[in-house]
Amino acid sequence: MLKYNFKYELKLLLRSRWIQLLSLTLLLLFAFSAYNGKQKVEKRISVINDALLEEEESDVMMLALIDSVNQGLDVSVPRWTVPTSPTAIGNYYPRVASMEVQPLALIATGQSDLFTPYVKPRISGDDFALNFTEMTSPVQLLFGSFDLAFVIVFLLPLLIIAFSYNVLSAEKESGSLRLLASQPIGIQRWLLQKLALRFMWLSLLVVASLTIVFLLLGIEFLSEAGAFFSLLGLTLAYMLFWFALAFLINLWVGTSAKNAVSLLGLWVIFVLLVPSVLNQLGNSLYPIPSRTLMINEMRTKKTEVSKKQDEILDNYLRDHPEYAINDTTETRSFWHRYMASQKLVREELAPVVNTYESQLQRQQDLTKNMQWLSPALTIQESLNSLAGTSSADYDHYRKQVVAFAENWRDHLLPYLYNNQEITMDDIVELPAFQFQKRPVSMTATILPIILLSAGVFILGLIVARNLYKGQKLIHS
Amino acid sequence: MIRTTDLTKKYDQLVALNNLNLSVDPGEIYCLLGANGAGKTTTINLLLGFISPSSGSASIGGMDVFENQKATKSLLAYIPENLMLYPSLTALENLDYFSGIAGRKLPKSRLELYLNEAGLQGEAFDQRISTFSKGMRQKVGIAIALAKEAKALLLDEPTSGLDPKASNEFGQLLQKLREKGVATLMATHDLFRAKEVATHIGIMNGGQLKQEFAANDISLSKLEQAYLETMDYKEELS
């Protein structure tokens, strides 16, 4: 039976123009979304490159200024920005800590719309409260970005529904099911073969369309074969899930109209409702303290400590005798007091910041643990991870930036408290930020989705068995 | 070849078929006559295994229909009132598909032979079914039965809606199949066609087989009278 289904299913699909329509739709959707994604990625890369270029130019100026000072020449910059001072280096010649753009970043915008692709931690910055948020269009937040992940997660299931909702019911409604059922074949097996063939054709179209689009847009995907195959694996596993649902509904429900409504209902549940409910649940169970209040508290704290900076500095130097080697009250500047008070502010605000972060973490953990309720959510998260734009990726990056900021400060503070000037030799020793990519594995995602799909298929077979016993499959 | 023993089908309180006993041997054409709701289609559905009986049994080729669905279906062919094939496939492709899924892998020449035998003109072989009349579709149905080398043929109102010429051609095809030893059970309203093609005729009403005749033993007028009497249409006779 498979050979004949294989031979004639393609003929039927070609003659009904389904294959042609699907190919065109997929090509257009993939091309448009990949183009959008590529534009965004190029913008991010350009922003990072501009920042790195600016850093280079700034470094050239910094070296020139140090050289001039060393030669005893007058320099035409404000005194507090002369780079022989550690605080001038720390504040006016910061390093760029950029989040490296991943090769397949175009597939999912993820959190990249909300966060800046680089930061420049300064010695006086509030890096402990970093979150890199940018102003974002509320309309974009509402509808998301038209990227490949959007097409795969939201639109591809709709194409699958349109392609498969009436495979059995159309036969029933046209009357050909009675002729089919009078043959020595099992109808559920026949349906399984028909859907498997449609899955195979659609998979081929998806793979071909993605390959063509990537080639046309000049995306280097062959050098990142692992990531590209992960993208294909995720997409095919997700498609399999929707075909499994179509199989179940075709057997269970009955008329084409009811099948379509049922599958669209499942689409609403899995793609819209479950992710939204989980998000809401996270907000209700683990509410995040207001960021505005946190910033206000930080400002209040700073005002308080600025009033007693001398006392704080004395305490600080008592705690850090290594910084007090050359200390005399005469050499104490604004920065000595400020940096000491910053530490106090940091310590006193730690509980507030920790609450903020831990609540956010709990929210993310809840979504992560419950994501199996919706394969759409799982796939979206995985595509974001593949693109390097997931919440986890930004959190990973944020931690690296915080660690780097601390390193930057710790490197420069001994110069400040020892009243030591920065020389040309010290410049090469300045810390540089090196982004480390978060390791991801897609097998952990693909396998459960395949198992979930297999479960739905088995449920379909059980349903068919019961219906066949009651003869409802053909005679309803 | 086709046999039912006390075959009964009930839907809650409604008795759709009541203790049907009939037998169709190879080379026989048994016509079941009866009004709508008499139980003819229920009988066909039970023999096809589309519905399960409340009691009694049905067999094809000596095998119980409900216990050996695949085996019995490989012996029978079925042509419903409106034979629906795949409209975007040609006659030849439809025949190839239905023969193929039934396990009969046949070369093109054999398929053409069957279509020809079923009375379809050669130029229609490669035309899409969407362009076919009902009579032409029924001929493809006969070709499917021929290709399957079916031993039993179940027909549900096959000549309904056919013009007299097409109906006559269909009758001739049934005779050909009869000569090949096929056992045919045909449900119909058409007394004239039944008298013309059948070897045996049964009249059903209210789910029961009320009368049975050997077709040669009864004239068309007597058959009509018996039919109307069975249907309680006595007032019309007067």
XYZ file of C-alpha atoms in Angstrom:
714
model
C 0.000 0.000 0.000
C 2.854 2.389 0.855
C 4.260 2.296 -2.671
C 0.908 3.216 -4.203
C 0.150 5.856 -1.593
C 3.603 7.289 -2.187
C 3.133 7.310 -5.958
C -0.333 8.808 -6.032
C -0.175 11.140 -3.033
C 2.443 13.226 -4.813
C 0.385 13.223 -8.025
C -2.707 14.308 -6.123
C -0.799 17.049 -4.300
C 0.833 18.308 -7.489
C -2.417 18.306 -9.426
C -4.284 20.072 -6.645
C -1.432 22.665 -6.675
C -0.770 22.073 -2.944
C 2.944 21.457 -3.397
C 3.348 24.517 -5.590
C 1.382 26.694 -3.170
C 3.287 25.406 -0.142
C 6.666 25.843 -1.825
C 5.891 29.421 -2.746
C 4.447 30.255 0.678
C 7.377 28.712 2.531
C 9.922 30.423 0.302
C 8.270 33.814 0.759
C 7.843 33.436 4.517
C 11.358 32.113 5.090
C 12.910 34.687 2.769
C 11.115 37.639 4.341
C 11.714 36.527 7.917
C 15.355 35.585 7.313
C 15.913 38.928 5.590
C 14.397 40.727 8.595
C 16.572 38.697 10.948
C 19.674 39.384 8.879
C 18.989 43.131 8.916
C 18.713 43.102 12.699
C 21.865 41.034 13.097
C 23.796 43.329 10.774
C 22.614 46.300 12.815
C 23.819 44.630 16.014
C 27.178 43.766 14.458
C 27.509 47.311 13.155
C 26.713 48.776 16.592
C 29.355 46.512 18.200
C 31.914 47.309 15.498
C 31.289 51.038 15.933
C 31.850 50.673 19.674
C 35.077 48.706 19.119
C 36.258 51.297 16.602
C 35.485 54.038 19.090
C 37.466 52.104 21.713
C 40.404 51.819 19.315
C 40.348 55.549 18.547
C 40.011 56.325 22.220
C 42.995 54.073 23.002
C 45.110 55.845 20.406
C 44.227 59.156 22.047
C 44.881 57.674 25.487
C 48.378 56.533 24.506
C 49.136 59.864 22.895
C 48.063 61.719 26.022
C 50.139 59.489 28.302
C 53.091 59.992 26.002
C 52.632 63.774 26.111
C 52.386 63.781 29.894
C 55.513 61.610 30.139
C 57.356 64.128 27.952
C 56.197 66.914 30.249
C 54.002 68.515 27.604
C 50.775 70.346 28.288
C 47.667 68.447 27.266
C 44.464 70.128 26.130
C 41.987 67.933 28.003
C 40.367 68.479 31.409
C 42.614 67.475 34.244
C 40.317 64.701 35.528
C 40.329 62.959 32.130
C 44.093 62.725 31.751
C 44.707 58.946 31.384
C 47.616 58.803 33.778
C 44.938 58.774 36.453
C 43.398 55.329 37.171
C 39.914 56.836 37.559
C 40.288 58.628 34.216
C 41.143 55.286 32.584
C 38.352 53.551 34.504
C 35.721 56.092 33.545
C 36.745 57.708 30.264
C 38.619 54.885 28.523
C 36.433 51.861 29.328
C 36.664 48.511 27.558
C 33.832 47.312 25.308
C 32.174 44.205 26.721
C 30.208 42.983 23.731
C 28.008 39.952 23.342
C 29.378 38.108 20.369
C 26.746 37.627 17.654
C 26.211 33.941 16.930
C 26.421 32.602 13.335
C 22.703 31.775 13.186
C 21.592 34.788 15.216
C 19.190 35.747 12.445
C 16.811 32.876 13.192
C 15.470 34.374 16.420
C 15.462 37.961 17.637
C 14.776 36.668 21.143
C 15.824 39.136 23.822
C 18.134 41.068 21.516
C 15.472 43.711 20.969
C 15.379 44.419 24.687
C 19.059 44.403 25.534
C 22.042 46.311 24.188
C 24.641 44.198 22.359
C 27.502 45.734 24.334
C 28.220 47.724 27.491
C 31.215 49.688 28.714
C 31.555 49.030 32.423
C 33.113 52.015 34.187
C 34.898 52.147 37.470
C 32.165 54.322 38.955
C 29.223 52.481 37.333
C 26.382 50.687 39.038
C 27.354 47.463 37.297
C 25.854 45.305 40.040
C 22.429 46.423 38.823
C 23.151 45.997 35.143
C 20.352 44.804 32.936
C 21.105 46.568 29.665
C 17.494 47.430 28.967
C 16.700 49.600 25.995
C 13.500 51.391 25.168
C 11.492 49.172 22.821
C 8.389 49.786 20.737
C 5.325 48.499 22.648
C 3.801 47.334 19.343
C 6.843 45.190 18.713
C 6.635 43.766 22.209
C 3.003 42.889 21.565
C 3.425 41.176 18.212
C 7.035 40.062 18.365
C 9.471 40.126 15.503
C 8.814 38.633 12.093
C 11.837 36.358 12.227
C 12.388 32.712 11.276
C 11.438 31.582 14.776
C 8.083 33.379 14.389
C 7.449 31.633 11.071
C 8.447 28.237 12.484
C 6.665 28.500 15.835
C 3.525 30.422 14.831
C 2.915 30.075 11.091
C 4.261 26.642 10.188
C 1.656 24.845 12.371
C -1.074 26.786 10.541
C 0.299 25.571 7.208
C 0.393 22.013 8.574
C -3.209 22.347 9.775
C -4.296 23.577 6.332
C -2.333 20.729 4.746
C -3.658 17.917 6.917
C -6.925 18.753 8.681
C -9.159 16.921 6.192
C -7.093 14.002 4.953
C -9.647 11.482 6.244
C -12.749 13.667 6.443
C -12.441 14.747 2.789
C -12.522 11.072 1.784
C -15.515 10.556 4.023
C -17.331 13.606 2.692
C -16.628 12.852 -0.970
C -17.698 9.235 -0.523
C -14.411 7.658 -1.573
C -13.779 6.399 1.973
C -16.398 3.653 1.504
C -14.592 2.417 -1.586
C -11.254 2.591 0.246
C -12.648 0.832 3.290
C -13.974 -1.989 1.116
C -10.348 -2.799 0.226
C -8.329 -5.178 2.421
C -6.503 -2.324 4.184
C -6.617 -0.715 7.635
C -7.937 2.830 7.414
C -5.783 4.058 10.316
C -2.709 2.626 8.601
C -3.747 4.235 5.326
C -4.184 7.589 7.119
C -0.853 7.204 8.899
C 0.858 6.605 5.558
C -0.879 9.570 3.927
C 0.147 11.898 6.783
C 3.663 10.450 6.906
C 4.020 11.168 3.187
C 2.699 14.705 3.621
C 5.123 15.168 6.524
C 7.932 13.927 4.308
C 7.039 16.257 1.422
C 6.612 19.244 3.713
C 9.915 18.423 5.440
C 11.662 18.351 2.072
C 10.090 21.682 1.151
C 11.111 23.220 4.480
C 14.706 21.983 4.200
C 14.942 23.056 0.546
C 13.348 26.464 1.207
C 15.620 27.185 4.190
C 18.701 26.131 2.229
C 17.727 28.261 -0.775
C 16.952 31.288 1.407
C 20.232 30.977 3.342
C 22.171 30.652 0.097
C 20.375 33.629 -1.463
C 20.998 35.807 1.593
C 24.623 34.719 1.716
C 24.394 33.289 5.210
C 27.412 31.192 6.178
C 25.499 28.157 7.368
C 27.678 25.404 5.954
C 30.564 26.351 8.215
C 28.085 26.108 11.095
C 26.664 22.769 10.001
C 25.952 21.700 13.594
C 23.796 24.751 14.283
C 22.073 24.464 10.901
C 21.230 20.797 11.445
C 19.989 21.653 14.928
C 17.685 24.247 13.347
C 16.397 21.611 10.900
C 16.066 19.026 13.682
C 14.051 21.394 15.877
C 11.805 22.420 12.984
C 11.136 18.848 11.852
C 10.477 17.648 15.420
C 7.991 20.501 15.881
C 6.329 19.667 12.540
C 6.090 16.031 13.606
C 4.200 17.099 16.725
C 1.620 18.984 14.643
C 1.236 16.101 12.182
C 0.690 13.779 15.160
C -2.085 16.092 16.369
C -3.588 16.140 12.862
C -3.550 12.320 12.858
C -5.334 12.215 16.205
C -7.931 14.803 15.217
C -8.569 13.206 11.812
C -9.388 9.939 13.562
C -11.185 11.369 16.543
C -13.304 14.250 15.376
C -14.958 13.657 12.017
C -16.101 16.398 9.682
C -13.639 18.711 7.971
C -15.111 21.796 9.634
C -14.886 20.249 13.111
C -11.348 19.030 12.420
C -10.252 22.503 11.340
C -11.830 24.160 14.379
C -10.326 21.550 16.733
C -6.826 21.920 15.293
C -7.045 25.711 15.348
C -8.224 25.456 18.953
C -5.152 23.362 19.789
C -2.987 25.924 17.988
C -4.444 28.683 20.160
C -3.849 26.586 23.299
C -0.302 25.457 22.535
C 1.014 28.528 20.749
C -0.776 31.401 22.479
C -2.540 30.365 25.644
C -0.039 28.134 27.474
C 2.957 30.496 27.009
C 0.821 33.453 28.052
C -0.610 31.669 31.111
C 2.863 30.492 32.182
C 4.179 34.034 31.889
C 1.254 35.355 33.921
C 1.682 32.580 36.472
C 5.360 33.481 36.863
C 4.488 37.137 37.420
C 1.853 36.253 40.003
C 3.854 33.642 41.899
C 7.187 35.436 41.836
C 6.522 39.163 41.423
C 9.624 41.174 40.605
C 10.207 44.258 42.787
C 9.856 47.514 40.898
C 13.060 48.486 39.150
C 12.183 52.142 39.574
C 11.915 51.662 43.329
C 15.260 49.872 43.326
C 16.896 52.780 41.498
C 15.261 55.271 43.876
C 16.541 53.305 46.826
C 19.994 53.293 45.275
C 19.917 57.076 44.882
C 18.745 57.577 48.455
C 21.497 55.344 49.673
C 24.087 57.265 47.672
C 22.877 60.566 49.076
C 23.090 59.175 52.592
C 26.585 57.850 52.174
C 27.849 60.985 50.416
C 27.156 62.882 53.628
C 29.577 60.755 55.607
C 32.192 59.941 52.977
C 35.241 60.666 55.189
C 34.078 58.207 57.821
C 33.327 55.616 55.166
C 36.735 56.087 53.578
C 38.500 55.610 56.912
C 36.534 52.424 57.521
C 37.246 51.263 54.004
C 40.964 51.767 54.289
C 40.945 49.986 57.614
C 39.371 47.034 55.850
C 41.846 47.314 52.949
C 45.241 48.048 54.449
C 46.896 47.173 51.119
C 45.326 50.356 49.674
C 46.521 52.524 52.529
C 50.261 52.217 51.951
C 50.675 55.746 50.623
C 47.538 57.179 52.207
C 47.573 60.524 53.889
C 44.627 62.798 54.341
C 46.293 65.239 51.954
C 46.186 62.795 49.041
C 42.537 61.896 49.459
C 40.468 63.030 46.504
C 36.790 62.835 45.534
C 37.449 59.433 43.933
C 38.953 57.935 47.075
C 35.781 58.759 48.956
C 33.452 57.886 46.094
C 34.884 54.437 45.429
C 34.803 53.593 49.145
C 31.185 54.706 49.402
C 30.302 52.769 46.245
C 31.343 49.580 47.946
C 29.102 50.378 50.887
C 26.196 51.205 48.585
C 26.760 47.920 46.801
C 26.764 45.947 50.027
C 23.712 47.658 51.434
C 21.755 47.273 48.217
C 22.747 43.653 47.760
C 19.541 42.278 49.358
C 17.357 44.415 47.060
C 19.323 43.439 43.951
C 19.362 39.798 45.015
C 15.595 39.759 45.488
C 15.172 41.270 42.050
C 17.465 38.698 40.466
C 16.206 35.709 42.403
C 12.572 36.495 41.569
C 13.509 36.831 37.915
C 15.359 33.538 38.140
C 12.344 31.857 39.758
C 10.109 33.139 36.979
C 12.494 31.779 34.370
C 12.805 28.462 36.207
C 9.025 28.113 36.331
C 8.743 28.690 32.581
C 11.612 26.299 31.959
C 10.091 23.541 34.087
C 6.629 23.958 32.618
C 7.680 24.509 29.005
C 6.797 20.916 28.103
C 3.152 21.918 28.348
C 3.673 23.705 25.078
C 6.052 22.465 22.383
C 5.742 25.945 20.857
C 7.362 27.438 23.950
C 10.053 24.768 23.994
C 10.898 25.314 20.350
C 10.888 29.105 20.707
C 13.283 28.856 23.650
C 15.504 26.423 21.757
C 15.579 28.595 18.636
C 16.475 31.572 20.824
C 19.278 29.511 22.373
C 20.485 28.460 18.931
C 20.542 32.119 17.915
C 22.246 33.057 21.185
C 19.456 35.485 22.077
C 17.605 33.628 24.832
C 17.089 34.935 28.368
C 19.654 32.385 29.531
C 22.185 33.726 27.000
C 21.701 37.300 28.189
C 21.900 36.204 31.800
C 25.121 34.352 31.004
C 26.446 37.493 29.287
C 25.303 39.764 32.154
C 27.208 37.645 34.674
C 30.321 37.844 32.492
C 29.955 41.643 32.310
C 29.466 41.967 36.074
C 32.554 39.816 36.644
C 34.503 41.886 34.129
C 33.356 45.160 35.722
C 34.596 43.894 39.065
C 37.865 42.865 37.500
C 38.173 46.329 35.871
C 37.607 48.073 39.185
C 39.857 45.735 41.137
C 42.606 46.262 38.599
C 42.467 50.064 38.888
C 41.702 50.563 42.602
C 45.240 49.806 43.872
C 46.537 52.556 41.563
C 43.970 54.971 43.013
C 44.572 54.265 46.682
C 48.312 54.005 46.254
C 48.185 57.328 44.425
C 50.070 55.663 41.608
C 49.947 56.967 38.044
C 49.262 54.809 35.002
C 52.193 54.403 32.652
C 52.530 53.104 29.100
C 53.609 49.733 30.503
C 50.459 49.508 32.617
C 48.200 50.021 29.605
C 49.012 46.613 28.103
C 48.057 45.055 31.422
C 44.536 46.499 31.334
C 41.892 43.734 31.451
C 40.009 42.979 28.233
C 36.567 41.442 27.972
C 36.401 38.032 26.342
C 32.866 36.778 25.629
C 32.257 33.102 26.358
C 29.349 31.497 24.518
C 26.882 29.526 26.601
C 27.103 25.867 25.567
C 23.810 24.533 24.207
C 22.632 21.105 23.099
C 19.506 20.653 21.030
C 19.274 16.891 21.553
C 17.721 17.545 24.940
C 14.921 19.426 23.178
C 14.450 17.417 20.006
C 14.189 14.037 21.702
C 11.353 14.925 24.122
C 9.369 16.549 21.281
C 9.745 13.391 19.201
C 8.645 11.310 22.196
C 5.687 13.648 22.755
C 4.715 13.287 19.078
C 5.030 9.506 19.336
C 2.715 9.643 22.367
C 0.119 11.591 20.371
C 0.435 9.096 17.491
C -0.103 6.182 19.876
C -3.124 7.963 21.362
C -4.425 8.323 17.790
C -3.996 4.592 17.193
C -5.821 3.765 20.443
C -8.639 6.128 19.459
C -8.804 4.538 16.000
C -8.908 1.064 17.502
C -11.856 1.985 19.711
C -13.672 3.796 16.921
C -13.038 0.936 14.521
C -14.495 -1.486 17.022
C -17.582 0.701 17.175
C -17.432 1.060 13.355
C -17.643 4.841 13.678
C -14.604 5.493 11.528
C -16.334 4.764 8.235
C -19.981 4.727 9.073
C -20.592 8.026 10.867
C -20.127 -17.396 -1.598
C -22.246 -14.706 0.167
C -24.238 -15.968 3.108
C -26.114 -14.444 6.036
C -27.580 -16.403 8.934
C -30.150 -14.767 11.202
C -28.369 -11.506 10.590
C -29.845 -8.775 12.766
C -28.956 -5.136 13.310
C -30.632 -2.994 15.931
C -30.108 0.693 16.713
C -31.540 1.027 20.219
C -35.250 0.297 19.684
C -35.072 0.412 15.881
C -34.634 -2.940 14.154
C -32.885 -2.101 10.884
C -32.433 -5.755 9.899
C -34.279 -8.696 11.354
C -33.047 -12.297 11.075
C -31.908 -12.095 7.462
C -31.061 -15.443 5.888
C -29.853 -15.359 2.345
C -27.314 -17.085 0.188
C -25.708 -16.111 -3.105
C -23.678 -18.783 -4.840
C -20.972 -18.265 -7.472
C -22.526 -17.296 -10.835
C -25.683 -15.949 -9.206
C -27.011 -12.414 -9.139
C -29.250 -11.789 -6.179
C -31.271 -8.568 -6.311
C -32.622 -7.175 -3.078
C -35.655 -5.015 -3.772
C -37.241 -2.720 -1.256
C -38.187 0.836 -0.441
C -35.913 3.234 1.387
C -35.312 1.977 4.918
C -36.146 -1.620 4.007
C -32.720 -2.814 5.200
C -30.919 -3.260 1.852
C -28.018 -0.876 2.536
C -27.736 -2.144 6.121
C -27.243 -5.639 4.686
C -24.491 -4.377 2.358
C -22.827 -2.416 5.195
C -22.842 -5.519 7.382
C -21.316 -7.636 4.613
C -18.617 -4.992 4.141
C -17.898 -4.990 7.874
C -18.657 -1.253 8.071
C -21.099 -1.948 10.904
C -21.199 -4.833 13.345
C -24.280 -7.027 13.727
C -26.422 -7.167 16.851
C -26.778 -10.922 16.313
C -26.392 -13.525 13.601
C -23.545 -13.899 11.170
C -22.428 -13.025 7.661
C -19.771 -14.723 5.605
C -17.976 -14.290 2.302
C -16.279 -17.341 0.802
C -17.006 -19.278 3.964
C -15.180 -16.796 6.198
C -16.940 -14.755 8.825
C -16.980 -11.112 7.731
C -16.447 -9.707 11.222
C -13.687 -12.086 12.235
C -11.727 -12.009 8.966
C -12.215 -8.527 7.609
C -9.069 -8.354 5.501
C -9.492 -11.837 4.045
C -13.137 -11.316 3.127
C -12.459 -7.859 1.692
C -9.823 -9.296 -0.578
C -12.538 -11.536 -2.050
C -15.143 -8.868 -2.650
C -15.655 -5.745 -4.685
C -18.100 -3.000 -3.864
C -19.763 -0.397 -6.020
C -21.893 2.168 -4.186
C -24.682 4.277 -5.658
C -22.283 7.138 -6.270
C -18.884 5.693 -6.955
C -16.461 8.389 -5.864
C -12.991 8.010 -7.268
C -10.157 10.532 -7.215
C -11.272 13.243 -9.644
C -7.782 14.548 -10.413
C -6.496 11.080 -11.343
C -7.237 9.415 -14.695
C -9.292 6.239 -15.056
C -6.105 4.229 -15.491
C -4.472 5.825 -12.443
C -7.552 5.244 -10.270
C -7.618 1.597 -11.340
C -3.882 1.256 -10.686
C -4.242 2.858 -7.225
C -7.207 0.818 -6.009
C -5.756 -2.427 -7.405
C -2.377 -1.583 -5.909
C -3.580 -0.890 -2.372
C -5.625 -4.101 -2.563
C -2.362 -5.937 -3.218
C -2.795 -6.440 -6.994
C 0.237 -5.082 -8.765
C -0.706 -5.098 -12.446
C 1.071 -3.919 -15.587
C -0.493 -1.113 -17.618
C -1.556 -3.503 -20.384
C -3.609 -5.572 -17.930
C -5.189 -2.475 -16.439
C -6.170 -1.301 -19.933
C -7.602 -4.719 -20.631
C -9.830 -4.502 -17.561
C -11.001 -1.003 -18.434
C -11.763 -2.204 -21.922
C -13.613 -5.226 -20.580
C -15.630 -2.924 -18.335
C -16.802 -1.127 -21.486
C -14.772 2.062 -21.216
C -13.610 3.561 -24.504
C -9.837 3.659 -25.021
C -9.678 7.445 -25.295
C -11.156 7.750 -21.798
C -8.389 5.729 -20.134
C -6.124 8.730 -19.706
C -8.830 11.258 -18.972
C -9.337 12.553 -15.468
C -12.311 11.138 -13.591
C -13.600 14.695 -13.017
C -14.705 14.692 -16.667
C -16.567 11.358 -16.375
C -20.323 10.782 -16.269
C -21.764 8.568 -13.551
C -22.080 5.687 -16.021
C -18.399 5.948 -16.917
C -17.422 6.003 -13.227
C -19.495 2.857 -12.633
C -17.554 1.195 -15.462
C -14.281 2.069 -13.707
C -15.816 0.511 -10.580
C -16.475 -2.684 -12.547
C -12.896 -2.560 -13.843
C -11.678 -2.331 -10.220
C -13.744 -5.443 -9.426
C -12.343 -7.215 -12.492
C -8.766 -6.259 -11.663
C -9.240 -7.479 -8.126
C -10.590 -10.765 -9.505
C -13.331 -10.464 -6.924
C -15.359 -13.535 -6.149
C -18.202 -11.554 -4.650
C -19.672 -8.254 -5.794
C -21.758 -5.988 -3.595
C -23.740 -3.308 -5.410
C -25.765 -0.617 -3.690
C -28.218 1.046 -6.092
C -25.632 0.976 -8.905
C -28.024 1.967 -11.697
C -29.731 4.763 -9.795
C -29.455 7.931 -11.850
C -28.104 6.186 -14.948
C -29.753 6.793 -18.305
C -31.425 3.694 -19.852
C -28.508 3.039 -22.234
C -25.902 3.232 -19.480
C -28.121 1.159 -17.217
C -28.459 -1.472 -19.945
C -24.698 -1.542 -20.483
C -24.214 -1.968 -16.748
C -26.638 -4.914 -16.786
C -24.628 -6.529 -19.561
C -21.443 -6.118 -17.556
C -23.051 -7.868 -14.608
C -23.951 -10.753 -16.882
C -20.315 -10.984 -17.960
C -19.234 -11.149 -14.326
C -21.883 -13.761 -13.613
C -20.460 -15.875 -16.423
C -17.054 -15.592 -14.748
C -18.599 -17.120 -11.629
C -18.865 -13.959 -9.536
C -21.553 -13.993 -6.850
C -23.379 -10.643 -6.955
C -25.651 -9.104 -4.363
C -27.342 -5.985 -5.676
C -29.592 -3.682 -3.681
C -31.920 -1.755 -5.996
C -35.266 0.001 -6.438
C -35.271 -0.842 -10.136
C -37.665 -3.754 -10.649
C -37.150 -3.825 -14.415
C -33.352 -4.020 -14.155
C -33.623 -6.590 -11.354
C -35.856 -8.816 -13.455
C -33.492 -8.435 -16.376
C -30.186 -9.248 -14.663
C -30.988 -11.263 -11.531
C -31.005 -15.003 -11.052
C -32.717 -14.538 -7.691
C -34.836 -11.723 -6.307
C -35.697 -10.944 -2.697
C -38.167 -8.312 -1.524
C -37.460 -6.628 1.797
C -39.599 -4.466 3.999
C -39.094 -3.211 7.539
C -35.746 -4.968 7.846
C -37.172 -8.364 6.901
C -36.844 -10.464 3.783
C -40.513 -10.914 2.937
C -40.427 -12.863 -0.328
C -37.865 -14.646 -2.500
C -38.151 -15.750 -6.138
C -36.057 -17.377 -8.791
C -36.018 -14.650 -11.468
C -36.989 -17.071 -14.211
C -40.066 -18.187 -12.286
C -41.765 -14.809 -12.162
C -42.890 -12.328 -14.779
C -42.217 -8.607 -14.451
C -45.888 -7.851 -13.779
C -46.107 -10.534 -11.082
C -42.935 -9.207 -9.568
C -44.341 -5.704 -9.525
C -47.532 -6.968 -7.902
C -45.558 -8.894 -5.277
C -43.412 -5.852 -4.592
C -46.353 -3.530 -4.125
C -48.165 -6.062 -1.931
C -45.107 -6.360 0.220
C -44.825 -2.620 0.476
C -48.504 -2.465 1.540
C -49.439 -0.509 -1.567
C -52.582 -2.571 -2.112
C -54.781 0.480 -2.554
C -52.809 1.465 -5.640
C -53.519 -1.914 -7.282
C -57.240 -1.342 -7.140
